[in-house]
Amino acid sequence: MWLFVTRRLAVLLLTLLVVSVFAFLIPYLSDGDPAVLVLRSRVADFQVDQAAVEALRQQLGLDRSLLAQYLSWLNAALHGDFGYSYTSRAPVIDQIGRALLVSITLAMSALGIAIVIAVPLGTAAATRPGGPIDTAATFVTQTLVAIPEYWMAPMGILVFALYLGWLPSAGWDGMSSLVLPAMVLALRPLAYFTRVTRAAMMDVLQAPYITAARSRGLSMTQTVLRHGVRNGAIPVVTLFALWLAGLLGGSVVVEVIFAIPGMGRLIYEAVINKDIPVLQASFVAIVALSVLINTLADILYAVLNPMVRMAHAHA
């Protein structure tokens, strides 16, 4: 087990190192001289003085070799220093911290709603394949997958905010402003969680240990709760980690429509304003968190499934 964890952590560090290289190169992959881009954003003018560009290039150390610049940038990044935003003039790390907290809250709320509904629904559908619950679950999940968030979000605002007046239409001010965007964001993972739970539970319910449990006199409900849910939840854990990693920076549409100050909206505004330090830090933070979440999911997967531990022990 420890060998497996060590390997996963080694992959994690290697991935972060590669990501740091790509993040550092963002100014050089964009169109134009990085010093010119910085100066244009500071003076808010397309025409810049060439002497000022040269002075800024020396001030930022852009006249050094790429390797020297990268090592300097990496050292600062490891200490949490990603510089200052071109637009707000605020430390980037502070902006990233606030936005990440908002996105994590939104993503965990959405996935929590999805899990609470999907696991019982998928399990009930698996116990009666082809029955009314299974048919209804299939119809609902296929419908939710087909509905895009940029349509569902305005419809939610129209019904629950403008027509019924139950929830705020936008902003980030307390629990009430979390409900509507979390519900919109939960619909697609809800569909996938339900389908995966149903498929996993159908395999589990056909296993010999389930037959043995039933032969000992356990009811179907007791058998499912004691022996089925844990094994059926293993694919859901993997899917949960993938969705969580994806939603941290991938909920741009929902965050922009509901005016939520999360990572998606921060990245959207940074792209519009060509705010390179924010883009670099956002890229590193999202990929680092995604890799960390998937690493933790792999470790949890090994804890839940003894076959995975045995496979890695003999690898």
C-alpha positions as CSV (number, residue, x, y, z in Angstrom):
1,M,0.0,0.0,0.0
2,W,2.8,2.4,0.9
3,L,4.6,1.6,-2.4
4,F,1.4,2.5,-4.2
5,V,1.0,5.8,-2.3
6,T,4.7,6.6,-2.9
7,R,4.3,6.0,-6.7
8,R,1.2,8.2,-6.9
9,L,2.9,11.0,-5.0
10,A,5.9,10.8,-7.3
11,V,3.5,11.1,-10.3
12,L,1.9,14.0,-8.6
13,L,5.1,15.9,-8.1
14,L,6.3,15.2,-11.7
15,T,2.9,16.4,-13.0
16,L,3.1,19.6,-11.0
17,L,6.7,20.3,-12.3
18,V,5.5,19.9,-15.9
19,V,2.5,22.1,-15.2
20,S,4.8,24.8,-13.8
21,V,6.8,24.9,-17.0
22,F,3.7,25.4,-19.1
23,A,2.4,28.1,-16.7
24,F,5.6,29.9,-16.8
25,L,5.6,29.9,-20.7
26,I,2.1,31.4,-20.9
27,P,3.4,35.0,-21.6
28,Y,5.7,33.6,-24.3
29,L,3.0,31.6,-25.9
30,S,0.7,34.6,-26.1
31,D,0.8,37.1,-28.9
32,G,3.5,39.7,-28.5
33,D,6.4,40.7,-26.2
34,P,5.6,40.0,-22.5
35,A,7.0,43.4,-21.4
36,V,4.8,45.2,-23.9
37,L,1.8,43.3,-22.7
38,V,2.5,44.2,-19.1
39,L,3.1,47.9,-19.9
40,R,-0.1,48.1,-22.1
41,S,-2.1,46.7,-19.3
42,R,-0.6,49.2,-16.8
43,V,-1.0,52.3,-18.9
44,A,-4.3,51.1,-20.6
45,D,-3.0,52.3,-23.9
46,F,-2.0,50.4,-27.0
47,Q,0.9,52.7,-27.8
48,V,3.8,52.4,-25.4
49,D,7.2,54.0,-25.1
50,Q,10.0,51.7,-26.2
51,A,12.3,53.1,-23.5
52,A,9.7,52.2,-20.9
53,V,9.4,48.8,-22.3
54,E,13.2,48.2,-22.0
55,A,13.2,49.5,-18.5
56,L,10.3,47.2,-17.5
57,R,12.1,44.3,-19.2
58,Q,15.1,44.8,-17.0
59,Q,12.9,45.4,-13.9
60,L,11.1,42.1,-14.5
61,G,14.2,40.2,-15.4
62,L,13.0,39.4,-18.9
63,D,16.5,40.1,-20.3
64,R,17.8,37.0,-18.5
65,S,17.8,33.5,-20.0
66,L,14.5,31.5,-20.0
67,L,16.0,29.0,-17.5
68,A,17.0,31.7,-15.1
69,Q,13.6,33.3,-15.4
70,Y,11.8,30.0,-14.8
71,L,13.8,29.1,-11.7
72,S,13.2,32.6,-10.3
73,W,9.4,32.3,-11.1
74,L,9.3,28.8,-9.6
75,N,11.0,29.8,-6.4
76,A,8.5,32.7,-6.0
77,A,5.6,30.4,-6.8
78,L,6.7,27.8,-4.2
79,H,6.5,30.6,-1.7
80,G,3.0,31.6,-2.8
81,D,4.2,34.7,-4.7
82,F,2.6,34.9,-8.2
83,G,2.9,38.6,-8.5
84,Y,0.2,41.2,-8.8
85,S,-2.8,41.3,-11.0
86,Y,-2.4,43.6,-14.0
87,T,-6.0,44.9,-13.6
88,S,-6.7,45.0,-9.9
89,R,-3.1,45.6,-8.7
90,A,-3.9,43.1,-5.9
91,P,-1.7,40.1,-5.0
92,V,-2.7,37.2,-7.2
93,I,-2.5,34.7,-4.5
94,D,-5.2,36.5,-2.5
95,Q,-7.5,36.5,-5.5
96,I,-6.9,32.8,-6.2
97,G,-7.5,31.9,-2.6
98,R,-10.9,33.7,-2.4
99,A,-12.0,32.4,-5.8
100,L,-11.0,28.8,-5.0
101,L,-12.9,28.9,-1.7
102,V,-16.0,30.0,-3.6
103,S,-15.6,27.4,-6.3
104,I,-14.9,24.6,-3.9
105,T,-18.1,25.5,-1.9
106,L,-20.1,25.6,-5.1
107,A,-18.7,22.4,-6.5
108,M,-19.0,20.4,-3.3
109,S,-22.6,21.6,-2.8
110,A,-23.5,20.6,-6.4
111,L,-21.9,17.2,-6.1
112,G,-23.4,16.6,-2.7
113,I,-26.9,17.2,-4.1
114,A,-26.1,14.9,-7.0
115,I,-24.8,12.1,-4.8
116,V,-27.7,12.3,-2.3
117,I,-30.2,11.8,-5.1
118,A,-28.2,9.6,-7.5
119,V,-27.0,6.8,-5.2
120,P,-30.5,5.8,-3.9
121,L,-32.0,6.3,-7.3
122,G,-29.4,4.2,-9.1
123,T,-29.5,1.5,-6.5
124,A,-33.3,1.3,-6.6
125,A,-33.2,1.2,-10.4
126,A,-30.6,-1.7,-10.3
127,T,-32.8,-3.8,-7.9
128,R,-35.7,-3.7,-10.4
129,P,-34.2,-3.6,-13.9
130,G,-36.9,-2.6,-16.4
131,G,-39.3,-1.6,-13.7
132,P,-41.1,1.8,-13.2
133,I,-38.2,3.3,-11.2
134,D,-35.6,2.1,-13.7
135,T,-37.6,3.5,-16.6
136,A,-38.2,6.8,-14.8
137,A,-34.5,7.1,-13.9
138,T,-33.4,6.4,-17.4
139,F,-35.7,9.1,-18.8
140,V,-34.6,11.6,-16.2
141,T,-30.9,11.0,-16.6
142,Q,-31.0,11.1,-20.4
143,T,-32.9,14.3,-20.3
144,L,-30.5,16.0,-17.8
145,V,-27.5,15.0,-19.8
146,A,-29.0,16.7,-22.9
147,I,-29.9,20.0,-21.2
148,P,-27.0,22.5,-21.3
149,E,-26.3,24.7,-18.3
150,Y,-26.5,27.9,-20.3
151,W,-30.2,27.1,-20.9
152,M,-31.0,25.7,-17.5
153,A,-29.5,28.6,-15.6
154,P,-31.6,31.4,-17.1
155,M,-34.7,29.1,-16.8
156,G,-33.9,28.7,-13.1
157,I,-33.6,32.4,-12.6
158,L,-36.8,33.1,-14.5
159,V,-38.8,30.6,-12.4
160,F,-37.3,30.6,-8.9
161,A,-36.1,34.3,-8.8
162,L,-38.3,36.4,-11.0
163,Y,-41.6,34.4,-11.0
164,L,-41.7,32.7,-7.6
165,G,-39.3,35.1,-5.8
166,W,-37.9,32.3,-3.7
167,L,-34.2,32.7,-4.4
168,P,-31.9,35.5,-5.5
169,S,-31.1,35.7,-9.2
170,A,-27.4,36.4,-8.8
171,G,-24.6,37.3,-6.5
172,W,-22.8,35.5,-3.6
173,D,-24.4,36.5,-0.4
174,G,-25.2,33.7,2.0
175,M,-26.8,30.2,1.6
176,S,-29.8,31.4,-0.4
177,S,-27.5,32.6,-3.2
178,L,-25.8,29.1,-3.3
179,V,-29.0,27.0,-3.8
180,L,-29.9,27.9,-7.4
181,P,-26.4,27.7,-9.0
182,A,-25.7,24.5,-7.1
183,M,-28.9,22.9,-8.3
184,V,-28.1,23.9,-11.9
185,L,-24.6,22.6,-11.6
186,A,-25.7,19.3,-10.0
187,L,-28.0,18.2,-12.9
188,R,-25.4,16.7,-15.2
189,P,-23.3,14.9,-12.5
190,L,-26.6,13.7,-11.1
191,A,-27.3,12.0,-14.4
192,Y,-23.9,10.4,-14.7
193,F,-23.8,9.3,-11.0
194,T,-27.2,7.6,-11.4
195,R,-26.2,5.7,-14.5
196,V,-22.8,4.6,-13.0
197,T,-24.4,3.6,-9.7
198,R,-27.1,1.5,-11.5
199,A,-24.5,-0.3,-13.7
200,A,-22.2,-0.9,-10.7
201,M,-25.0,-2.2,-8.4
202,M,-26.3,-4.5,-11.1
203,D,-22.9,-6.2,-11.3
204,V,-22.6,-6.3,-7.5
205,L,-26.1,-7.8,-7.1
206,Q,-25.1,-10.7,-9.3
207,A,-22.0,-11.5,-7.3
208,P,-21.8,-14.8,-5.3
209,Y,-21.5,-13.1,-2.0
210,I,-24.8,-11.4,-2.5
211,T,-26.4,-14.8,-3.2
212,A,-24.7,-16.1,0.0
213,A,-26.1,-13.2,2.0
214,R,-29.6,-13.8,0.7
215,S,-29.3,-17.5,1.5
216,R,-28.5,-16.6,5.1
217,G,-31.9,-15.0,5.4
218,L,-31.1,-11.3,4.8
219,S,-33.8,-9.3,3.1
220,M,-32.9,-7.5,-0.2
221,T,-32.7,-4.2,1.5
222,Q,-30.4,-5.5,4.3
223,T,-28.2,-7.2,1.6
224,V,-27.9,-4.1,-0.4
225,L,-27.1,-1.9,2.6
226,R,-24.6,-4.3,4.2
227,H,-22.8,-5.8,1.2
228,G,-23.8,-4.0,-2.0
229,V,-23.5,-0.2,-1.5
230,R,-19.8,-0.2,-0.5
231,N,-18.7,-2.2,-3.6
232,G,-21.1,-0.4,-5.8
233,A,-19.8,3.0,-4.6
234,I,-16.2,2.4,-5.9
235,P,-16.9,3.7,-9.5
236,V,-18.9,6.6,-8.1
237,V,-15.8,7.6,-6.0
238,T,-13.7,7.8,-9.1
239,L,-16.4,9.7,-11.0
240,F,-16.9,12.1,-8.1
241,A,-13.2,13.0,-8.1
242,L,-13.2,13.6,-11.8
243,W,-16.3,15.9,-11.6
244,L,-14.9,17.8,-8.6
245,A,-11.7,18.5,-10.4
246,G,-13.6,19.5,-13.5
247,L,-16.0,21.8,-11.7
248,L,-13.3,23.8,-9.9
249,G,-12.4,25.6,-13.1
250,G,-15.0,24.4,-15.4
251,S,-18.1,26.0,-14.0
252,V,-17.5,29.2,-16.0
253,V,-20.9,29.4,-17.5
254,V,-22.8,29.1,-14.2
255,E,-20.4,31.5,-12.4
256,V,-20.7,34.1,-15.1
257,I,-24.5,33.8,-15.4
258,F,-25.0,34.0,-11.6
259,A,-22.2,36.5,-11.0
260,I,-20.4,34.2,-8.6
261,P,-16.8,35.3,-7.8
262,G,-15.3,31.8,-8.3
263,M,-12.4,30.4,-10.3
264,G,-14.4,30.1,-13.5
265,R,-15.3,33.8,-13.5
266,L,-11.8,34.9,-12.4
267,I,-10.3,33.0,-15.4
268,Y,-12.9,34.4,-17.8
269,E,-12.1,37.9,-16.7
270,A,-8.3,37.3,-16.8
271,V,-8.6,36.0,-20.4
272,I,-10.6,39.1,-21.4
273,N,-8.1,41.5,-19.7
274,K,-5.0,39.4,-20.7
275,D,-4.1,39.3,-17.0
276,I,-1.1,36.9,-17.3
277,P,-0.2,36.5,-13.6
278,V,-3.8,35.6,-12.8
279,L,-3.9,33.1,-15.7
280,Q,-0.6,31.5,-14.6
281,A,-1.7,31.1,-11.0
282,S,-5.1,29.9,-11.9
283,F,-3.7,27.3,-14.3
284,V,-1.3,26.0,-11.6
285,A,-3.9,26.0,-8.8
286,I,-6.6,24.2,-10.8
287,V,-4.3,21.6,-12.2
288,A,-2.6,21.0,-8.9
289,L,-5.9,20.6,-7.1
290,S,-7.2,18.3,-9.9
291,V,-4.2,16.1,-9.7
292,L,-4.3,16.1,-5.9
293,I,-8.0,15.1,-5.9
294,N,-7.5,12.3,-8.4
295,T,-4.5,11.0,-6.4
296,L,-6.5,11.0,-3.2
297,A,-9.3,9.2,-5.2
298,D,-6.9,6.6,-6.4
299,I,-5.7,6.0,-2.8
300,L,-9.3,5.8,-1.6
301,Y,-10.1,3.4,-4.5
302,A,-7.3,1.1,-3.3
303,V,-8.5,1.3,0.3
304,L,-12.1,0.3,-0.8
305,N,-11.0,-2.4,-3.3
306,P,-8.5,-5.0,-2.0
307,M,-7.9,-6.3,-5.6
308,V,-6.3,-2.9,-6.5
309,R,-4.0,-3.1,-3.5
310,M,-3.0,-6.7,-4.4
311,A,-2.4,-5.7,-8.0
312,H,-0.1,-2.9,-7.0
313,A,1.7,-5.0,-4.4
314,H,2.7,-7.5,-7.0
315,A,3.5,-4.9,-9.7
